[in-house]
mmCIF file of C-alpha atoms in Angstrom:
data_model
loop_
_atom_site.group_PDB
_atom_site.id
_atom_site.type_symbol
_atom_site.label_atom_id
_atom_site.label_comp_id
_atom_site.label_asym_id
_atom_site.label_seq_id
_atom_site.Cartn_x
_atom_site.Cartn_y
_atom_site.Cartn_z
ATOM 1 C CA MET W 81 0.000 0.000 0.000
ATOM 2 C CA TYR W 82 0.933 3.647 0.051
ATOM 3 C CA ASN W 83 3.534 4.848 2.534
ATOM 4 C CA LYS W 84 3.733 8.515 1.511
ATOM 5 C CA ILE W 85 1.899 11.076 -0.629
ATOM 6 C CA LEU W 86 3.909 13.353 -2.914
ATOM 7 C CA ILE W 87 2.093 16.568 -3.850
ATOM 8 C CA PRO W 88 3.629 18.728 -6.600
ATOM 9 C CA LEU W 89 2.592 22.385 -6.315
ATOM 10 C CA ASP W 90 3.347 25.411 -8.473
ATOM 11 C CA GLY W 91 1.882 28.133 -6.257
ATOM 12 C CA SER W 92 -1.427 28.351 -8.113
ATOM 13 C CA LYS W 93 -4.872 27.936 -6.589
ATOM 14 C CA THR W 94 -5.798 25.431 -9.251
ATOM 15 C CA ALA W 95 -2.874 23.174 -8.343
ATOM 16 C CA GLU W 96 -4.061 23.317 -4.730
ATOM 17 C CA LYS W 97 -7.369 21.651 -5.693
ATOM 18 C CA VAL W 98 -5.767 18.299 -4.921
ATOM 19 C CA LEU W 99 -5.061 19.210 -1.285
ATOM 20 C CA PRO W 100 -8.445 18.246 0.279
ATOM 21 C CA TYR W 101 -8.202 14.764 -1.225
ATOM 22 C CA ALA W 102 -4.590 14.403 -0.134
ATOM 23 C CA ARG W 103 -5.461 15.459 3.430
ATOM 24 C CA TYR W 104 -8.211 12.879 3.581
ATOM 25 C CA LEU W 105 -6.023 10.068 2.281
ATOM 26 C CA ALA W 106 -3.049 10.976 4.454
ATOM 27 C CA GLY W 107 -5.261 11.008 7.532
ATOM 28 C CA LYS W 108 -6.964 7.719 6.717
ATOM 29 C CA PHE W 109 -3.786 5.880 5.772
ATOM 30 C CA LYS W 110 -1.805 7.620 8.544
ATOM 31 C CA ILE W 111 1.080 8.336 6.207
ATOM 32 C CA PRO W 112 3.378 11.352 5.769
ATOM 33 C CA VAL W 113 3.147 13.928 3.002
ATOM 34 C CA GLU W 114 5.884 15.561 0.957
ATOM 35 C CA LEU W 115 5.138 18.887 -0.724
ATOM 36 C CA LEU W 116 7.280 19.494 -3.801
ATOM 37 C CA ALA W 117 8.006 22.663 -5.746
ATOM 38 C CA ALA W 118 10.436 22.931 -8.646
ATOM 39 C CA ILE W 119 12.551 25.898 -9.718
ATOM 40 C CA ASP W 120 13.190 25.544 -13.445
ATOM 41 C CA ILE W 121 16.604 27.159 -13.793
ATOM 42 C CA ALA W 122 16.766 26.624 -17.554
ATOM 43 C CA GLU W 123 13.473 28.437 -18.034
ATOM 44 C CA MET W 124 14.641 31.284 -15.811
ATOM 45 C CA ALA W 125 17.817 31.655 -17.849
ATOM 46 C CA THR W 126 15.945 31.981 -21.136
ATOM 47 C CA HIS W 127 14.292 35.165 -19.884
ATOM 48 C CA LEU W 128 17.582 36.871 -19.065
ATOM 49 C CA ALA W 129 19.670 38.875 -21.485
ATOM 50 C CA ALA W 130 23.313 37.795 -21.651
ATOM 51 C CA GLU W 131 24.521 40.880 -19.778
ATOM 52 C CA LYS W 132 22.130 40.100 -16.918
ATOM 53 C CA ALA W 133 23.072 36.443 -16.515
ATOM 54 C CA ARG W 134 24.718 37.286 -13.196
ATOM 55 C CA LEU W 135 21.240 37.896 -11.820
ATOM 56 C CA LEU W 136 20.358 34.224 -12.248
ATOM 57 C CA ASP W 137 21.804 33.181 -8.896
ATOM 58 C CA THR W 138 19.774 35.879 -7.167
ATOM 59 C CA MET W 139 16.618 34.792 -8.978
ATOM 60 C CA ILE W 140 17.204 31.183 -7.972
ATOM 61 C CA GLU W 141 17.751 32.134 -4.339
ATOM 62 C CA ASP W 142 14.573 34.210 -4.354
ATOM 63 C CA GLY W 143 12.667 31.372 -5.985
ATOM 64 C CA VAL W 144 13.841 28.832 -3.424
ATOM 65 C CA ARG W 145 13.059 31.165 -0.537
ATOM 66 C CA ASN W 146 9.590 32.064 -1.801
ATOM 67 C CA SER W 147 8.728 28.467 -2.679
ATOM 68 C CA THR W 148 9.878 27.226 0.719
ATOM 69 C CA ALA W 149 7.755 29.825 2.497
ATOM 70 C CA TYR W 150 4.752 28.896 0.357
ATOM 71 C CA LEU W 151 5.141 25.162 0.993
ATOM 72 C CA ARG W 152 5.419 25.753 4.732
ATOM 73 C CA LEU W 153 2.124 27.633 4.677
ATOM 74 C CA ILE W 154 0.510 24.690 2.896
ATOM 75 C CA ALA W 155 2.104 22.266 5.370
ATOM 76 C CA ASN W 156 0.271 24.037 8.192
ATOM 77 C CA THR W 157 -3.033 22.957 6.619
ATOM 78 C CA PHE W 158 -2.227 19.284 7.347
ATOM 79 C CA PRO W 159 -2.826 19.085 11.121
ATOM 80 C CA GLY W 160 -1.573 15.931 12.778
ATOM 81 C CA ILE W 161 0.253 14.772 9.645
ATOM 82 C CA ASN W 162 4.017 14.643 9.205
ATOM 83 C CA VAL W 163 4.783 16.992 6.292
ATOM 84 C CA THR W 164 8.121 17.704 4.641
ATOM 85 C CA CYS W 165 8.757 20.504 2.151
ATOM 86 C CA THR W 166 11.147 20.093 -0.769
ATOM 87 C CA VAL W 167 12.229 22.652 -3.356
ATOM 88 C CA ASP W 168 14.021 21.069 -6.301
ATOM 89 C CA LYS W 169 16.161 22.934 -8.819
ATOM 90 C CA GLY W 170 15.102 21.527 -12.156
ATOM 91 C CA ARG W 171 12.116 20.683 -14.298
ATOM 92 C CA ALA W 172 8.953 19.777 -12.420
ATOM 93 C CA GLU W 173 8.303 16.495 -14.219
ATOM 94 C CA GLU W 174 11.877 15.304 -13.685
ATOM 95 C CA ALA W 175 11.745 16.158 -9.989
ATOM 96 C CA ILE W 176 8.437 14.310 -9.555
ATOM 97 C CA ILE W 177 9.575 11.192 -11.412
ATOM 98 C CA GLU W 178 12.918 11.070 -9.593
ATOM 99 C CA LYS W 179 11.288 11.428 -6.185
ATOM 100 C CA ALA W 180 8.715 8.763 -6.958
ATOM 101 C CA ALA W 181 11.271 6.331 -8.394
ATOM 102 C CA ALA W 182 13.008 6.123 -5.029
ATOM 103 C CA ASP W 183 9.868 4.764 -3.339
ATOM 104 C CA LYS W 184 7.426 2.429 -5.081
ATOM 105 C CA GLY W 185 4.957 2.863 -2.219
ATOM 106 C CA LEU W 186 4.652 6.576 -2.886
ATOM 107 C CA LEU W 187 1.376 8.002 -4.218
ATOM 108 C CA ILE W 188 1.648 11.072 -6.437
ATOM 109 C CA ALA W 189 -1.320 13.434 -6.052
ATOM 110 C CA MET W 190 -1.665 16.355 -8.432
ATOM 111 C CA ALA W 191 -4.235 18.605 -10.079
ATOM 112 C CA THR W 192 -4.751 18.228 -13.806
ATOM 113 C CA HIS W 193 -3.826 21.805 -14.459
ATOM 114 C CA GLY W 194 -1.770 24.404 -12.694
ATOM 115 C CA ARG W 195 -0.201 27.675 -13.682
ATOM 116 C CA SER W 196 0.372 26.596 -17.273
ATOM 117 C CA GLY W 197 -3.227 25.625 -18.028
ATOM 118 C CA LEU W 198 -5.009 22.331 -18.634
ATOM 119 C CA ASN W 199 -3.502 21.373 -21.974
ATOM 120 C CA ARG W 200 0.078 21.901 -20.856
ATOM 121 C CA PHE W 201 -0.176 20.521 -17.327
ATOM 122 C CA LEU W 202 -2.331 17.520 -18.184
ATOM 123 C CA LEU W 203 -1.026 16.412 -21.554
ATOM 124 C CA GLY W 204 2.088 18.547 -21.875
ATOM 125 C CA SER W 205 5.508 18.630 -20.336
ATOM 126 C CA VAL W 206 4.526 17.849 -16.736
ATOM 127 C CA ALA W 207 1.713 15.366 -16.237
ATOM 128 C CA GLU W 208 2.224 13.552 -19.529
ATOM 129 C CA LYS W 209 5.833 12.794 -18.641
ATOM 130 C CA VAL W 210 4.846 11.793 -15.113
ATOM 131 C CA LEU W 211 2.224 9.406 -16.509
ATOM 132 C CA ARG W 212 4.684 7.902 -18.962
ATOM 133 C CA GLY W 213 7.775 7.984 -16.795
ATOM 134 C CA SER W 214 6.620 7.033 -13.306
ATOM 135 C CA VAL W 215 5.631 3.552 -12.165
ATOM 136 C CA ASN W 216 3.931 4.975 -9.082
ATOM 137 C CA PRO W 217 0.169 5.305 -8.605
ATOM 138 C CA LEU W 218 -1.077 8.745 -9.563
ATOM 139 C CA LEU W 219 -4.138 10.572 -8.208
ATOM 140 C CA LEU W 220 -5.376 13.182 -10.685
ATOM 141 C CA VAL W 221 -7.916 15.822 -9.681
ATOM 142 C CA ARG W 222 -9.389 18.075 -12.353
ATOM 143 C CA ALA W 223 -9.424 21.677 -11.185
ATOM 144 C CA ALA W 224 -12.490 22.761 -13.116
ATOM 145 C CA ASP W 225 -13.836 25.662 -11.066
ATOM 146 C CA GLU W 226 -12.782 28.379 -8.662
ATOM 147 C CA ALA W 227 -14.986 27.255 -5.775
ATOM 148 C CA THR W 228 -13.164 26.728 -2.502
ATOM 149 C CA PRO W 229 -13.413 23.041 -1.541
ATOM 150 C CA ALA W 230 -13.782 21.685 1.972
ATOM 151 C CA ALA W 231 -10.680 21.051 4.055
ATOM 152 C CA GLU W 232 -11.086 17.336 3.355
ATOM 153 C CA VAL W 233 -13.052 15.489 0.697
ATOM 154 C CA PRO W 234 -13.980 11.915 1.669
ATOM 155 C CA PHE W 235 -14.708 9.084 -0.725
ATOM 156 C CA LYS W 236 -17.650 6.683 -0.430
ATOM 157 C CA LYS W 237 -17.329 4.587 -3.579
ATOM 158 C CA VAL W 238 -14.614 3.619 -6.024
ATOM 159 C CA ILE W 239 -15.596 2.943 -9.622
ATOM 160 C CA VAL W 240 -13.335 0.458 -11.396
ATOM 161 C CA PRO W 241 -13.691 0.441 -15.195
ATOM 162 C CA LEU W 242 -12.692 -2.895 -16.732
ATOM 163 C CA ASP W 243 -12.300 -3.776 -20.393
ATOM 164 C CA GLY W 244 -12.043 -7.542 -20.065
ATOM 165 C CA SER W 245 -8.254 -7.663 -20.279
ATOM 166 C CA PRO W 246 -5.937 -9.087 -17.574
ATOM 167 C CA LEU W 247 -3.946 -5.857 -17.710
ATOM 168 C CA ALA W 248 -6.940 -3.750 -16.697
ATOM 169 C CA GLU W 249 -7.593 -6.153 -13.814
ATOM 170 C CA ILE W 250 -4.176 -5.471 -12.281
ATOM 171 C CA VAL W 251 -5.787 -2.595 -10.363
ATOM 172 C CA LEU W 252 -8.059 -4.917 -8.381
ATOM 173 C CA PRO W 253 -5.714 -5.890 -5.484
ATOM 174 C CA MET W 254 -4.736 -2.248 -4.889
ATOM 175 C CA VAL W 255 -8.365 -1.156 -5.165
ATOM 176 C CA ALA W 256 -9.386 -3.836 -2.661
ATOM 177 C CA GLU W 257 -6.796 -2.682 -0.130
ATOM 178 C CA THR W 258 -7.809 0.944 -0.615
ATOM 179 C CA ALA W 259 -11.500 0.096 -0.250
ATOM 180 C CA LYS W 260 -10.944 -1.825 2.977
ATOM 181 C CA LYS W 261 -8.866 0.971 4.458
ATOM 182 C CA LEU W 262 -11.349 3.696 3.521
ATOM 183 C CA ASP W 263 -14.516 1.594 3.932
ATOM 184 C CA LEU W 264 -15.520 2.133 0.303
ATOM 185 C CA GLU W 265 -17.995 0.334 -1.873
ATOM 186 C CA VAL W 266 -16.296 -1.054 -4.977
ATOM 187 C CA VAL W 267 -18.307 -0.666 -8.181
ATOM 188 C CA LEU W 268 -16.991 -2.755 -11.070
ATOM 189 C CA PHE W 269 -18.038 -1.188 -14.352
ATOM 190 C CA ARG W 270 -17.842 -2.279 -17.950
ATOM 191 C CA ALA W 271 -19.003 -0.397 -21.016
ATOM 192 C CA TYR W 272 -19.674 -2.362 -24.164
ATOM 193 C CA HIS W 273 -20.608 -1.629 -27.749
ATOM 194 C CA ILE W 274 -20.514 -3.275 -31.150
ATOM 195 C CA PRO W 275 -18.539 -1.639 -33.962
ATOM 196 C CA TYR W 276 -20.721 -0.744 -36.933
ATOM 197 C CA ASN W 277 -18.941 -3.131 -39.286
ATOM 198 C CA ALA W 278 -19.743 -6.044 -36.966
ATOM 199 C CA TYR W 279 -23.479 -5.895 -37.691
ATOM 200 C CA ALA W 280 -23.866 -3.870 -40.888
ATOM 201 C CA GLY W 281 -23.633 -6.002 -44.007
ATOM 202 C CA ASP W 282 -23.688 -5.063 -47.662
ATOM 203 C CA ASP W 283 -27.223 -3.776 -47.307
ATOM 204 C CA GLY W 284 -26.375 -1.565 -44.324
ATOM 205 C CA TYR W 285 -27.965 -1.617 -40.873
ATOM 206 C CA SER W 286 -29.622 -4.838 -39.711
ATOM 207 C CA ALA W 287 -31.785 -4.357 -36.606
ATOM 208 C CA VAL W 288 -32.266 -8.099 -36.088
ATOM 209 C CA ASN W 289 -28.572 -8.850 -36.198
ATOM 210 C CA TYR W 290 -27.813 -5.906 -33.954
ATOM 211 C CA ASP W 291 -30.321 -6.914 -31.286
ATOM 212 C CA ASP W 292 -28.951 -10.435 -31.192
ATOM 213 C CA LEU W 293 -25.364 -9.277 -31.086
ATOM 214 C CA ILE W 294 -25.841 -6.636 -28.405
ATOM 215 C CA ALA W 295 -27.741 -9.078 -26.199
ATOM 216 C CA SER W 296 -24.883 -11.538 -26.486
ATOM 217 C CA VAL W 297 -22.273 -8.881 -25.729
ATOM 218 C CA ARG W 298 -24.290 -7.601 -22.767
ATOM 219 C CA ASP W 299 -24.617 -11.094 -21.312
ATOM 220 C CA GLU W 300 -20.905 -11.698 -21.764
ATOM 221 C CA ALA W 301 -20.066 -8.395 -20.032
ATOM 222 C CA ASN W 302 -22.324 -9.168 -17.069
ATOM 223 C CA GLU W 303 -20.981 -12.699 -16.698
ATOM 224 C CA TYR W 304 -17.460 -11.309 -16.706
ATOM 225 C CA LEU W 305 -18.343 -8.722 -14.051
ATOM 226 C CA GLU W 306 -19.917 -11.382 -11.834
ATOM 227 C CA LYS W 307 -16.684 -13.367 -11.895
ATOM 228 C CA LYS W 308 -14.619 -10.304 -11.031
ATOM 229 C CA LEU W 309 -17.084 -9.349 -8.295
ATOM 230 C CA ALA W 310 -16.544 -12.741 -6.666
ATOM 231 C CA GLU W 311 -12.778 -12.287 -6.904
ATOM 232 C CA VAL W 312 -12.935 -8.885 -5.202
ATOM 233 C CA LYS W 313 -15.047 -10.330 -2.391
ATOM 234 C CA LYS W 314 -12.390 -12.993 -1.870
ATOM 235 C CA LEU W 315 -9.917 -10.156 -1.327
ATOM 236 C CA GLY W 316 -11.907 -9.156 1.758
ATOM 237 C CA VAL W 317 -14.066 -6.352 0.386
ATOM 238 C CA GLU W 318 -17.579 -6.525 1.829
ATOM 239 C CA LYS W 319 -19.335 -3.885 -0.261
ATOM 240 C CA VAL W 320 -19.058 -4.767 -3.946
ATOM 241 C CA SER W 321 -21.439 -4.200 -6.839
ATOM 242 C CA SER W 322 -21.240 -4.196 -10.614
ATOM 243 C CA ALA W 323 -22.821 -2.365 -13.509
ATOM 244 C CA SER W 324 -22.608 -2.431 -17.281
ATOM 245 C CA LYS W 325 -23.807 -0.001 -19.920
ATOM 246 C CA GLU W 326 -23.972 0.040 -23.673
ATOM 247 C CA GLY W 327 -21.858 2.835 -25.094
ATOM 248 C CA PHE W 328 -18.325 4.082 -25.507
ATOM 249 C CA ALA W 329 -16.099 3.532 -22.496
ATOM 250 C CA GLY W 330 -15.014 7.101 -21.790
ATOM 251 C CA ASP W 331 -18.510 8.554 -22.040
ATOM 252 C CA GLU W 332 -20.129 5.834 -19.955
ATOM 253 C CA ILE W 333 -17.467 5.958 -17.225
ATOM 254 C CA ILE W 334 -18.055 9.699 -16.879
ATOM 255 C CA ALA W 335 -21.832 9.211 -16.789
ATOM 256 C CA MET W 336 -21.492 6.497 -14.160
ATOM 257 C CA ALA W 337 -19.263 8.711 -12.026
ATOM 258 C CA ARG W 338 -21.718 11.590 -12.346
ATOM 259 C CA LYS W 339 -24.406 9.387 -10.786
ATOM 260 C CA THR W 340 -22.055 8.341 -7.966
ATOM 261 C CA PRO W 341 -21.538 11.148 -5.410
ATOM 262 C CA ASP W 342 -18.254 11.233 -3.482
ATOM 263 C CA GLY W 343 -16.734 8.755 -5.885
ATOM 264 C CA LEU W 344 -13.216 7.875 -6.939
ATOM 265 C CA ILE W 345 -12.405 6.333 -10.318
ATOM 266 C CA ALA W 346 -9.566 3.794 -10.366
ATOM 267 C CA MET W 347 -8.127 2.897 -13.755
ATOM 268 C CA CYS W 348 -5.199 0.899 -15.040
ATOM 269 C CA SER W 349 -2.669 2.872 -17.036
ATOM 270 C CA HIS W 350 -3.132 0.571 -19.974
ATOM 271 C CA GLY W 351 -5.655 -2.011 -21.001
ATOM 272 C CA ARG W 352 -6.432 -3.823 -24.179
ATOM 273 C CA SER W 353 -5.102 -1.096 -26.438
ATOM 274 C CA GLY W 354 -1.736 -0.473 -24.759
ATOM 275 C CA VAL W 355 -0.319 2.259 -22.564
ATOM 276 C CA ARG W 356 -0.415 5.100 -25.079
ATOM 277 C CA ARG W 357 -4.054 4.452 -25.941
ATOM 278 C CA TRP W 358 -5.321 3.773 -22.423
ATOM 279 C CA VAL W 359 -3.484 6.527 -20.557
ATOM 280 C CA LEU W 360 -3.098 9.265 -23.103
ATOM 281 C CA GLY W 361 -5.703 8.164 -25.632
ATOM 282 C CA SER W 362 -9.436 8.239 -25.915
ATOM 283 C CA VAL W 363 -10.468 6.492 -22.693
ATOM 284 C CA THR W 364 -8.462 7.842 -19.780
ATOM 285 C CA GLU W 365 -7.865 11.186 -21.458
ATOM 286 C CA THR W 366 -11.609 11.621 -21.873
ATOM 287 C CA VAL W 367 -12.292 10.611 -18.280
ATOM 288 C CA VAL W 368 -9.619 12.829 -16.733
ATOM 289 C CA ARG W 369 -10.588 15.811 -18.870
ATOM 290 C CA HIS W 370 -14.315 15.674 -18.237
ATOM 291 C CA THR W 371 -15.118 13.922 -14.972
ATOM 292 C CA SER W 372 -15.488 15.935 -11.792
ATOM 293 C CA ASP W 373 -14.299 12.931 -9.789
ATOM 294 C CA PRO W 374 -10.668 12.216 -8.892
ATOM 295 C CA VAL W 375 -9.001 9.527 -10.991
ATOM 296 C CA LEU W 376 -6.516 7.072 -9.491
ATOM 297 C CA VAL W 377 -4.236 5.795 -12.259
ATOM 298 C CA LEU W 378 -2.277 2.625 -11.526
ATOM 299 C CA ARG W 379 0.516 1.385 -13.771
ATOM 300 C CA ALA W 380 0.238 -2.158 -15.090
ATOM 301 C CA GLY W 381 3.927 -2.870 -15.241
#
């Protein structure tokens, strides 16, 4: 299980959206927290004219001092939790990955956009490289609004999307341990659909064929979920349920989460289509971009 939470911060209010969830998890798991800020020296240097390069050292010192003071203020919002503050001189994504690599039990918790905006922080130089480069579990929280959240945000259910592949199922032991620790209900979820070319012949759409096919696919999905439900119960989880829905995975996962208050979505970093498709492609990208629920991404190797 997790033995520490690493929280990257850039000084923005949007990046701080992850803090209520991190406080809750740190308190429940009784684990320490490390707050991390990065001073990108290379970026600083690009903004200096050659004759002013001597000012770089002063800028770095000011950056370290200001970042340290900021992190200490944030640390004071974690009562009863052991918090350390670290300011790294380098690129944010490299600092995060390096810190995480030293401890496989570390959970990275970060907002899906910070000072640089959603596209850059989520799929750009920071979070994309963390997703691709770190083997650690990653909690992503989409900072979609300016409302001030509660000091802590508890979870009641964890939704686990499955695609029928063994790789996607790798999340189940970690999900089971998390559910037992937090007293969560586990909801196993599978979306299913039939590609158009599977039921449309030379004459186009065939309603009879489609009805037969979708019924078969639905039954197969539900039988699969029942088997996985039994496996999760064997792992010691008392509250387990399952649901399936016809439709595209990303859309249906989001819809399911919307109907599940105080929920957490737990997804494998790659499933049937491979890491690039599952993490940075249509499924997880869609979920992380559009759900209001936190997403726990676990690497499958």
